[in-house]
Structure formats: structure tokens, C-alpha cells
Tab-separated table of C-alpha atoms in Angstrom:
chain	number	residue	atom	x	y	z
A	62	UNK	CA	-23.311	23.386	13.696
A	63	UNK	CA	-25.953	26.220	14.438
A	64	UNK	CA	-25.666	29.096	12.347
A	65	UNK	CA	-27.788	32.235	12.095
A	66	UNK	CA	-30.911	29.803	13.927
A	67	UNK	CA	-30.808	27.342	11.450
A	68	UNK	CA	-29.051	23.849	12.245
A	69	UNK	CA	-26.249	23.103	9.281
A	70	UNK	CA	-25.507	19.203	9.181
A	71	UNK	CA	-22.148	19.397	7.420
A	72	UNK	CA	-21.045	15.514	8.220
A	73	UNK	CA	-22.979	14.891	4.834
A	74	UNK	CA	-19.992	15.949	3.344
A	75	UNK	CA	-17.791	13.613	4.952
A	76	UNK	CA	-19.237	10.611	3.099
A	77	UNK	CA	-19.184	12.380	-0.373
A	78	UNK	CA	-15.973	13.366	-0.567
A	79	UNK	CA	-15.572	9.619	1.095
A	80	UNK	CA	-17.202	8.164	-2.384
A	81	UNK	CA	-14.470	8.089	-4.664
A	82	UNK	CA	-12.249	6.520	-2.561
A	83	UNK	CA	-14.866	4.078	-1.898
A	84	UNK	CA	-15.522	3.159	-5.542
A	85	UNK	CA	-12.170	2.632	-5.947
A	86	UNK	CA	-11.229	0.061	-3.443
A	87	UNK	CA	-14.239	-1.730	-4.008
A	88	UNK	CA	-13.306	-2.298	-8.284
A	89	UNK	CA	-9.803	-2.155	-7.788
A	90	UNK	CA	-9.316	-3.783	-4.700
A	91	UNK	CA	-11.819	-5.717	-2.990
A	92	UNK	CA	-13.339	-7.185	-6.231
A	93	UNK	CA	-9.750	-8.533	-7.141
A	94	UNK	CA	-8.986	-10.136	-3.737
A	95	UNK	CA	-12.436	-11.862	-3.721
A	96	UNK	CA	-12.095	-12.959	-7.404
A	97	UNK	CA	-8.411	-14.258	-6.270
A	98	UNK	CA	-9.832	-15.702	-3.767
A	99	UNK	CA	-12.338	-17.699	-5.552
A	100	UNK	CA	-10.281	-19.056	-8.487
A	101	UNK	CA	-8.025	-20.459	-6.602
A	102	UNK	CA	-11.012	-23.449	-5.874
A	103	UNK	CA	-11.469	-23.755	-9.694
A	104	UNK	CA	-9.402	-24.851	-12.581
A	105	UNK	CA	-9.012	-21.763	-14.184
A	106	UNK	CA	-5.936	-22.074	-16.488
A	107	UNK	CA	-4.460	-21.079	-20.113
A	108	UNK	CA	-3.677	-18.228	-22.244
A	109	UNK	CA	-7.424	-18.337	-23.366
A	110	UNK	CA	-9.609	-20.141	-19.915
A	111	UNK	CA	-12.011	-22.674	-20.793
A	112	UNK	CA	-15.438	-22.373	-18.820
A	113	UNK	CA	-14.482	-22.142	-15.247
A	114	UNK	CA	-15.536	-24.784	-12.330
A	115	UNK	CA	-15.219	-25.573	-9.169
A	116	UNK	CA	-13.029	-28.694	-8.777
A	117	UNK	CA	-14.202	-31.929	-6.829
A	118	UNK	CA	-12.254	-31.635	-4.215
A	119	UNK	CA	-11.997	-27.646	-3.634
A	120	UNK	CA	-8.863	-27.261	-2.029
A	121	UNK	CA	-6.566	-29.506	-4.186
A	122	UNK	CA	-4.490	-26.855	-5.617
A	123	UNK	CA	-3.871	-25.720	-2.012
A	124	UNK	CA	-3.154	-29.352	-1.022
A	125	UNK	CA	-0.851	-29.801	-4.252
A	126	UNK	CA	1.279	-26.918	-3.883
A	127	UNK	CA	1.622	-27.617	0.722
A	128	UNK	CA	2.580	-30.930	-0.216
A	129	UNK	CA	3.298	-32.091	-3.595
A	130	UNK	CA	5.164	-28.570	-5.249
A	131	UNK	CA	8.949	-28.531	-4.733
A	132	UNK	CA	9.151	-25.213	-6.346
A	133	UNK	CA	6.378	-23.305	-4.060
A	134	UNK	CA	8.123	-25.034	-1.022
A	135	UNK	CA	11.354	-23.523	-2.009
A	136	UNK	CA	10.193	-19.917	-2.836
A	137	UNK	CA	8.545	-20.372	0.855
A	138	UNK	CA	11.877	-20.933	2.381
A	139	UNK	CA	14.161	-17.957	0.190
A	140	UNK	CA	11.682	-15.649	1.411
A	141	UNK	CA	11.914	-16.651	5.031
A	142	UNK	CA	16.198	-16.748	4.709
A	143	UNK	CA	16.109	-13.176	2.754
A	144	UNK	CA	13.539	-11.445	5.171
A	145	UNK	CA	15.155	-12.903	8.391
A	146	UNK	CA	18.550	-11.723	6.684
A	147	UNK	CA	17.808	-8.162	5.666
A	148	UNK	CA	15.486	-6.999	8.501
A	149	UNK	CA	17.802	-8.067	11.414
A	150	UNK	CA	20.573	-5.767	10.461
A	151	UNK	CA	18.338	-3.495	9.307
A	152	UNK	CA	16.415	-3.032	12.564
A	153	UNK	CA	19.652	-2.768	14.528
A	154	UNK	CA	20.977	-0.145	11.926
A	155	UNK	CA	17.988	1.869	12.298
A	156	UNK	CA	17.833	1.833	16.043
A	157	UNK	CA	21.320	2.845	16.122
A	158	UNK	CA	20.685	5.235	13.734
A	159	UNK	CA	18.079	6.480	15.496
A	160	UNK	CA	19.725	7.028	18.824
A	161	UNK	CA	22.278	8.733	17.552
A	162	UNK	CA	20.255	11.168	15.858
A	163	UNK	CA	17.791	12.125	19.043
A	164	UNK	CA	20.153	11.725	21.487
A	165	UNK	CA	20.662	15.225	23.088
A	166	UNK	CA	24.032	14.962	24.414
A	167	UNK	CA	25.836	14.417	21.069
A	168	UNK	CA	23.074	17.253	19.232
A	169	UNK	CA	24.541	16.186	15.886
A	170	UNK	CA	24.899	18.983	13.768
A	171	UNK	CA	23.133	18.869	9.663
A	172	UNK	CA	20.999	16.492	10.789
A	173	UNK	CA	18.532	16.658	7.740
A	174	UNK	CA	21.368	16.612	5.305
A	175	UNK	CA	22.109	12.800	6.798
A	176	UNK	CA	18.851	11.491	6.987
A	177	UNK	CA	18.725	12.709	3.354
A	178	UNK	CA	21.369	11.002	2.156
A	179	UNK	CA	20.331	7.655	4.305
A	180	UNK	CA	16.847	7.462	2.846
A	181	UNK	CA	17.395	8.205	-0.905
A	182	UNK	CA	17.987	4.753	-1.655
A	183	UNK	CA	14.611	4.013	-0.666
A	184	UNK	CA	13.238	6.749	-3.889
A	185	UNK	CA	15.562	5.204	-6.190
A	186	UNK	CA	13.096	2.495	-8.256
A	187	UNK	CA	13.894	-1.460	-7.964
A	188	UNK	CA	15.163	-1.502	-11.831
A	189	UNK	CA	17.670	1.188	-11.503
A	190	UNK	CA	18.974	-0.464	-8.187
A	191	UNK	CA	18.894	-4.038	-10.214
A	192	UNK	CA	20.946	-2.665	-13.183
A	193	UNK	CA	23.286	-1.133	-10.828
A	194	UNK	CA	23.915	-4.047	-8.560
A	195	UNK	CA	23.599	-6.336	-11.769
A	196	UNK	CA	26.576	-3.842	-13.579
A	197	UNK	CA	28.526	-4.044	-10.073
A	198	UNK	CA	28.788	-7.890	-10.116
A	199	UNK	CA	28.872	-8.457	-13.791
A	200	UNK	CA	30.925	-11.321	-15.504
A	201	UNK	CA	33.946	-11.261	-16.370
A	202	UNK	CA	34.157	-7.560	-16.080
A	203	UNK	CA	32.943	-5.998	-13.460
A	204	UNK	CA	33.452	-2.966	-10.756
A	205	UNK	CA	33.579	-5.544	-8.027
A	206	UNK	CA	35.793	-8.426	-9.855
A	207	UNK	CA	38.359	-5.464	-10.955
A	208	UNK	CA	38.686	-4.695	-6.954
A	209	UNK	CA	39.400	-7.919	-6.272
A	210	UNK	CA	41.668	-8.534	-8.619
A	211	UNK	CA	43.705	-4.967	-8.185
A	212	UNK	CA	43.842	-6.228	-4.281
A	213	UNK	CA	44.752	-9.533	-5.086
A	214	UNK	CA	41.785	-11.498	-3.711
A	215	UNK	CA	40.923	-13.544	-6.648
A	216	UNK	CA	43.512	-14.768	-9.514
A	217	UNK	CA	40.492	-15.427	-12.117
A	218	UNK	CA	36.769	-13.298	-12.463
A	219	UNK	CA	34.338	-14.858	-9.944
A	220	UNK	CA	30.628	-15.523	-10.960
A	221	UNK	CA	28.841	-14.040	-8.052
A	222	UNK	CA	25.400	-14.839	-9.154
A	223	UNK	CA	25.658	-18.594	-10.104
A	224	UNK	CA	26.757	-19.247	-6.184
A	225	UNK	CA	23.399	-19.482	-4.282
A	226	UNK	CA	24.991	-17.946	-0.929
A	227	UNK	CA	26.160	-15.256	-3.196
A	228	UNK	CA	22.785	-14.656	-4.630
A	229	UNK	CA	21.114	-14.447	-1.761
A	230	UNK	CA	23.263	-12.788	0.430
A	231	UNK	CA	23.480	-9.610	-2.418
A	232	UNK	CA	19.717	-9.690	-2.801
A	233	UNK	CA	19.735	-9.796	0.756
A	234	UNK	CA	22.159	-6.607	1.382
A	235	UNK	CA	20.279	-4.778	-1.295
A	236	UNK	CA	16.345	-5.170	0.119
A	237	UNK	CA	18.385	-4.147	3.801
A	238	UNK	CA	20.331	-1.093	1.734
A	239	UNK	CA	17.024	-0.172	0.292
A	240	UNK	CA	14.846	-0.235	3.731
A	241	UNK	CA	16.776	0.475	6.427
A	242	UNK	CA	16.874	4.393	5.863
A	243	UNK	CA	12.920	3.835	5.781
A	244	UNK	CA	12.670	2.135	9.121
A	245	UNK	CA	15.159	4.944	10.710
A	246	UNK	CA	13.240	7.572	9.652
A	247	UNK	CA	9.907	5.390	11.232
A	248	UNK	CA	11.941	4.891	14.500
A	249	UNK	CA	13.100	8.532	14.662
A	250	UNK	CA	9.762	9.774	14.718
A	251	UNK	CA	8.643	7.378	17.281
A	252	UNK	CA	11.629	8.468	19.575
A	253	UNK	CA	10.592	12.408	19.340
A	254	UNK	CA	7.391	11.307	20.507
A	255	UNK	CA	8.560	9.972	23.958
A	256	UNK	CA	7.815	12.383	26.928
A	257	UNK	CA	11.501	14.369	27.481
A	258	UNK	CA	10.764	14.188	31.020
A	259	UNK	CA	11.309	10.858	30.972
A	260	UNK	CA	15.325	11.045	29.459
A	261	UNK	CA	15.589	14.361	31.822
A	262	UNK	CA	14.683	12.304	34.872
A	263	UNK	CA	16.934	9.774	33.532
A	264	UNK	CA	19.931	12.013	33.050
A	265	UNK	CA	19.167	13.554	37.161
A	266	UNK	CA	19.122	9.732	38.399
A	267	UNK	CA	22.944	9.494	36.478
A	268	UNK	CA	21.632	6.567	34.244
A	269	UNK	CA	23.951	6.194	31.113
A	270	UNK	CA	23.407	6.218	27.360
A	271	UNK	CA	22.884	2.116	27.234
A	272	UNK	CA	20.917	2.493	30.355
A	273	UNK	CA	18.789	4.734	28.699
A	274	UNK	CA	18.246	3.830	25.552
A	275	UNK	CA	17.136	0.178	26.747
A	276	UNK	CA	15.248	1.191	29.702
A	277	UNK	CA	13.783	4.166	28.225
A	278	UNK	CA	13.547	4.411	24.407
A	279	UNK	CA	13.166	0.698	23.628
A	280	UNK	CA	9.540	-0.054	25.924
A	281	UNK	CA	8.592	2.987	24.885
A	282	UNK	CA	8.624	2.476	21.116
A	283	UNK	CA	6.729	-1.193	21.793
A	284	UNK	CA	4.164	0.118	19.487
A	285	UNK	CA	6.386	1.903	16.763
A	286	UNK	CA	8.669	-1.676	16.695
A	287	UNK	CA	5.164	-4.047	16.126
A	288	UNK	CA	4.241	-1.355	13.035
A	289	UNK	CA	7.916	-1.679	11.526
A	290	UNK	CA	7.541	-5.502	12.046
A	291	UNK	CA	4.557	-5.877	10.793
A	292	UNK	CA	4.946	-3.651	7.951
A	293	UNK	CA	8.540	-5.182	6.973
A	294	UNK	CA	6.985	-8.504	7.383
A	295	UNK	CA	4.183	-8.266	4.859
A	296	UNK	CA	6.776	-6.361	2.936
A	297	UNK	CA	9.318	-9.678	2.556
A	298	UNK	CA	6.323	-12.241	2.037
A	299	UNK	CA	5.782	-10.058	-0.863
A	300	UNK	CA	9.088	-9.512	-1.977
A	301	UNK	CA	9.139	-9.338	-5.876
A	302	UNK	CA	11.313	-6.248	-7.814
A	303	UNK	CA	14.688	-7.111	-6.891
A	304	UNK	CA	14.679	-10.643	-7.291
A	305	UNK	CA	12.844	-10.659	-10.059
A	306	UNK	CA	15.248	-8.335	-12.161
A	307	UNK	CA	18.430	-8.310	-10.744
A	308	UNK	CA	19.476	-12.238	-12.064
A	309	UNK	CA	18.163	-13.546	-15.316
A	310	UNK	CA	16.631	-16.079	-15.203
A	311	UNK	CA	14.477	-15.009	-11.859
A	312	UNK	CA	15.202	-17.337	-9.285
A	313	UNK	CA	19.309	-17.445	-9.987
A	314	UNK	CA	21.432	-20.070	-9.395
A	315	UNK	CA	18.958	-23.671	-8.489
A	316	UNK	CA	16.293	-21.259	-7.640
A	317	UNK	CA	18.435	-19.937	-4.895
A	318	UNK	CA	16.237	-16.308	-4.970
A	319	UNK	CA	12.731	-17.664	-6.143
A	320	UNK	CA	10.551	-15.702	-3.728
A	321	UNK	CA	7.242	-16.495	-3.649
A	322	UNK	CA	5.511	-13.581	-5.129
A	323	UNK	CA	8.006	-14.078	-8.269
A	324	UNK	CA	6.866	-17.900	-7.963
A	325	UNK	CA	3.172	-16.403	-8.272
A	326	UNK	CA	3.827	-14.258	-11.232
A	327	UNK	CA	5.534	-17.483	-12.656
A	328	UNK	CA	2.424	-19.542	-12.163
A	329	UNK	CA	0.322	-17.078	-13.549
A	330	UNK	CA	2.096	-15.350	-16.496
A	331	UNK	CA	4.365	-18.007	-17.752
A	332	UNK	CA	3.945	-20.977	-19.303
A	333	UNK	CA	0.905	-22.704	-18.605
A	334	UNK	CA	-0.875	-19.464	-17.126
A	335	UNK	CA	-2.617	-21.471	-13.550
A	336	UNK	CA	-4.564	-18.805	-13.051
A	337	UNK	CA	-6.367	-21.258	-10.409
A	338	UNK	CA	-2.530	-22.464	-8.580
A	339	UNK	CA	-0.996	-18.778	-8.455
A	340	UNK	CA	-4.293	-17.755	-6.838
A	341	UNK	CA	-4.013	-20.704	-4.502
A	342	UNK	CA	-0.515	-19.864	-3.763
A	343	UNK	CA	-1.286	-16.143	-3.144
A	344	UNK	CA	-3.751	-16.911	-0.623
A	345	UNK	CA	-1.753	-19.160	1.082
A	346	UNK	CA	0.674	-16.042	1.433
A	347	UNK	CA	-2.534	-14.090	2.904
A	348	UNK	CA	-2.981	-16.892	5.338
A	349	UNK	CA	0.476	-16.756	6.028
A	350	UNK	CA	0.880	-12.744	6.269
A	351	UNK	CA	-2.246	-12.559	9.295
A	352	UNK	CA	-1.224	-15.735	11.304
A	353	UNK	CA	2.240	-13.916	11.597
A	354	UNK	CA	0.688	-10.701	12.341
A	355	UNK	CA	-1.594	-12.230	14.842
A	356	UNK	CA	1.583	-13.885	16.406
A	357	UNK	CA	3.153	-10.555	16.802
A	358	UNK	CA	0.612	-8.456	18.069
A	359	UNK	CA	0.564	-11.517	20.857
A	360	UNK	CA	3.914	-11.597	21.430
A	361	UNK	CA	4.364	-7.501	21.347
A	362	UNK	CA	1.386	-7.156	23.642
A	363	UNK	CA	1.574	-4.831	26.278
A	364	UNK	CA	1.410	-7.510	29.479
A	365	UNK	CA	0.668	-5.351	31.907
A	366	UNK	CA	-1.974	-3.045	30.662
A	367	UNK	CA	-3.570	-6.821	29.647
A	368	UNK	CA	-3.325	-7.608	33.250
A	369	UNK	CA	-5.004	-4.578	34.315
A	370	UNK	CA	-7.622	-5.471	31.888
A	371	UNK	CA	-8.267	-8.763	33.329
A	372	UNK	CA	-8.094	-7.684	36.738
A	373	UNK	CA	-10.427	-4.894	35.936
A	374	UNK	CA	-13.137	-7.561	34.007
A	375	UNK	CA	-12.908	-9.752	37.343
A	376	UNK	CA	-13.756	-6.849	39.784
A	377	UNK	CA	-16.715	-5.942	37.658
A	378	UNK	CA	-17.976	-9.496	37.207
A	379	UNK	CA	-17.481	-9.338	40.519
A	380	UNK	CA	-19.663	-6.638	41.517
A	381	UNK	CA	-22.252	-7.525	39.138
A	382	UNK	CA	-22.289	-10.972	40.637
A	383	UNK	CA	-22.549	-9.227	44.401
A	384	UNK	CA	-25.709	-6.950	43.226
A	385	UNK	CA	-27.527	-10.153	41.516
A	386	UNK	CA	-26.238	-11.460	45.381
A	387	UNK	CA	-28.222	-8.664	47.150
């Protein structure tokens, strides 16, 4: 900027007011993922650690827990069944949601007051929602186990969480009750941002409200869809709160619930403190997190504009070749 004849660099100020941030992720970030990363080839371990080393063969707490750790394989496959079965009706809930509320013929009325009401159970914190769900299904007496007996479902009080389908399937419904306003709100946003003209020509060429939403809305939020993917993907691989305080002991019924972040706090707070296998294990779930985000970026990918782009790299190898020609 040039004022009064005298140049005024002010992008200076960009990286100081940049610094703090800076320091921050580097000690409270970035030092703790490499340090976490670099335990986890040691045999760090115990309430007070002995001298730490690097093992003989670096990567056998990685090759113990793939192979030889029943209770790491488990946690691997609760988190897959309790993502998988909270972010598929969650996804279709919010893209219902979300039609409904941009969709211009209907022009809902109190809007805000609904979205409100839809996303507050994402503010509420994990332990109030655990208490509450853990007071719902309480045994014998419970909210839930009163309704069924006043309708005549069940003769006797049911234990819901010593069942492992029951376990699951609440902790399940809860992480989907908790979200899904969340991911509407996402969606929502990403609908307003689609060109009108596109719904208006729509509308002219008589196309109808399934028509449009799946022809229309649903290419054009490609992008918005990968983010709430990706996002609630990273977001179940690290799924903790609930399952770790709404059934005591964490893990429930035969370890029905163990996730594998609560199997990582296990490792590393409990017991033996393996500092060196939780590590191990949370890397693992790094490795995990980026192949799986790599995957969907792939599978997501806009084909045709990566066509073009091909096409486009061909013509001008093309024409470089054909003036190295001439």
C-alpha cells in the first residue's frame, strides 16, 4: 500500500498476529503427535517409565495388536458397526431435513425456531446425554421399563445394557440423535449455495420435487457430502464420550461398545499404563483415518472435470511434443 509517497508493507502483520497460533500447535499439537508417534516403537510402559528404547524389532507392538490382540480387533469392529449404524440414518435424516427446509414450494414457516430445536442436542455435553440415556434405561426402574410394562410389552424389567445388540444399537441412536442436527445444518448451507437458476429452470422444464432434488441438489452438494463424510468419519474412528460413560464398565456387555479410542485410553491409563501399545494403536487409527479419506476423495471425485484434466495434459504434451517436432 502507497500512502502519502511512502510504500507501507502491512503483510508483516499477517505473520505476527499468525505467531501465537503458531506456538501453539507446534507445543500442543505437533510435538504430541510426533512424540505419539515415536513411542509407539519403544517400550515405554508403567505408572513410573523406566529409561525408554527402541525395541528390536520396531514395529512389534503394531504387529501384536494387527494380529495377536483380541481386544484391539474387537474395538476395531464396534467402531465400524456403530459409525456405519449412526451415520446412515443420519445422512438420510439430514438430507431430508434439508430439502424440506430450502425447498421453495412448501416455504416452511419459523424456520429458525426448528433448526433450533434440531441442533440443541448437539450443545448438550456427552455426560449429561450419558446420565440421561443411562437414567432412561436404568434397572429395574426405569422411564423406559415402566412404558413397557404400563403397555404390556414385557411381564418382568429388561436389562437393556447387558444385551450387546441393545448396547450398541442405544449408543448407536444416541451418537445419530446427537449429530444429525449438525450435518443438517452443514447440508442446509450447502443447498443455499446452489445457483437458484438452476431449481427455476427446473421448475419451467415441469421436473418434480424427486426429480429435482436428485438431479439437482444431490451432484451439486458432491463437495459438501465428501466434507460431512469425511468429517463424520474421523469423528466415529474417534468415538470416545458416550461409550465411555454411558455403561459401567466401558465396553458393556462382552465388550459389545469398546471403541477404539476408549480401548486407547484403556491401554494407556489403566492398568499396566502401555504408553508404547496405546500409541501404537492410535497410530494405527491415523493410518486408518487417511487411507479412508484418500478412498473417499477417490471415490467422490468429480469424473468429469478429471477427464477434462487429462484430456487437457494430453493436448499440451501434445503440442509441446509438435514444437520439439518443428
Amino acid at each position: 500500500m502507497r500512502r502519502k509517497g511512502v510504500n507501507v508493507n502491512y503483510s508483516r502483520y499477517g505473520y505476527i498476529f499468525s505467531l501465537p497460533f503458531i506456538f501453539a500447535f507446534l507445543v500442543f499439537s505437533l510435538y504430541p503427535i510426533l512424540y505419539t508417534a515415536a513411542i509407539g516403537f519403544t517400550n515405554l510402559q508403567g505408572l513410573i517409565p523406566k529409561p525408554i528404547r527402541i525395541l528390536d524389532n520396531p514395529f512389534q507392538n503394531f504387529k501384536e495388536l494387527i494380529f495377536d490382540n483380541v481386544a484391539f480387533q474387537t474395538s476395531l469392529t464396534n467402531t465400524a458397526i456403530l459409525w456405519i449404524s449412526n451415520f446412515i440414518p443420519q445422512i438420510v435424516l439430514a438430507l431430508l431435513l434439508a430439502a424440506w427446509f430450502t425447498n421453495q414450494r412448501l416455504r416452511i414457516r419459523g424456520q429458525g425456531a426448528f433448526k433450533v430445536m434440531l441442533y440443541m442436542p448437539n450443545i448438550i455435553t456427552a455426560s449429561t446425554i450419558a446420565v440421561l440415556f443411562s437414567t432412561l434405561f436404568a434397572y429395574p426402574m426405569g422411564p423406559v421399563n415402566s412404558l413397557f410394562e404400563l403397555l404390556g410389552w414385557s411381564d418382568a424389567p429388561i436389562f437393556f445394557l447387558q444385551d450387546k445388540t441393545t448396547a450398541r444399537g442405544i449408543v448407536s441412536f444416541i451418537q445419530f440423535w446427537m449429530w444429525y442436527g449438525n450435518t443438517m445444518i452443514v447440508l442446509v448451507a450447502g443447498v443455499m449455495g446452489i445457483n437458484p437458476a438452476l431449481f427455476e429452470s427446473a421448475a419451467m422444464d415441469g421436473a418434480n420435487g424427486f426429480q429435482t432434488f436428485f438431479r439437482i441438489t444431490l451432484p451439486s452438494l458432491r463437495t459438501i457430502l465428501l466434507y460431512v463424510l469425511i468429517v463424520s468419519m474421523i469423528g466415529g474412528l474417534q468415538m470416545f464420550d458416550i461409550p465411555q460413560l454411558f455403561i459401567v464398565p466401558s465396553g458393556g456387555p462382552d465388550n459389545a461398545t469398546l471403541t477404539t479410542s476408549v480401548f486407547i485410553y484403556g491401554q494407556a491409563f489403566k492398568g499396566s499404563y502401555l504408553y508404547n501399545r496405546a500409541a501404537a494403536a492410535s497410530m494405527i487409527m491415523f493410518a486408518i483415518a487417511a487411507v479412508l479419506s484418500a478412498a473417499l476423495f477417490y471415490a467422490m471425485r468429480d469424473r468429469d472435470a478429471a477427464r477434462l484434466a487429462k484430456e487437457e495434459k494430453k493436448l499440451r504434451k501434445a503440442a509441446k511434443t509438435a514444437a520439439r517436432g518443428a
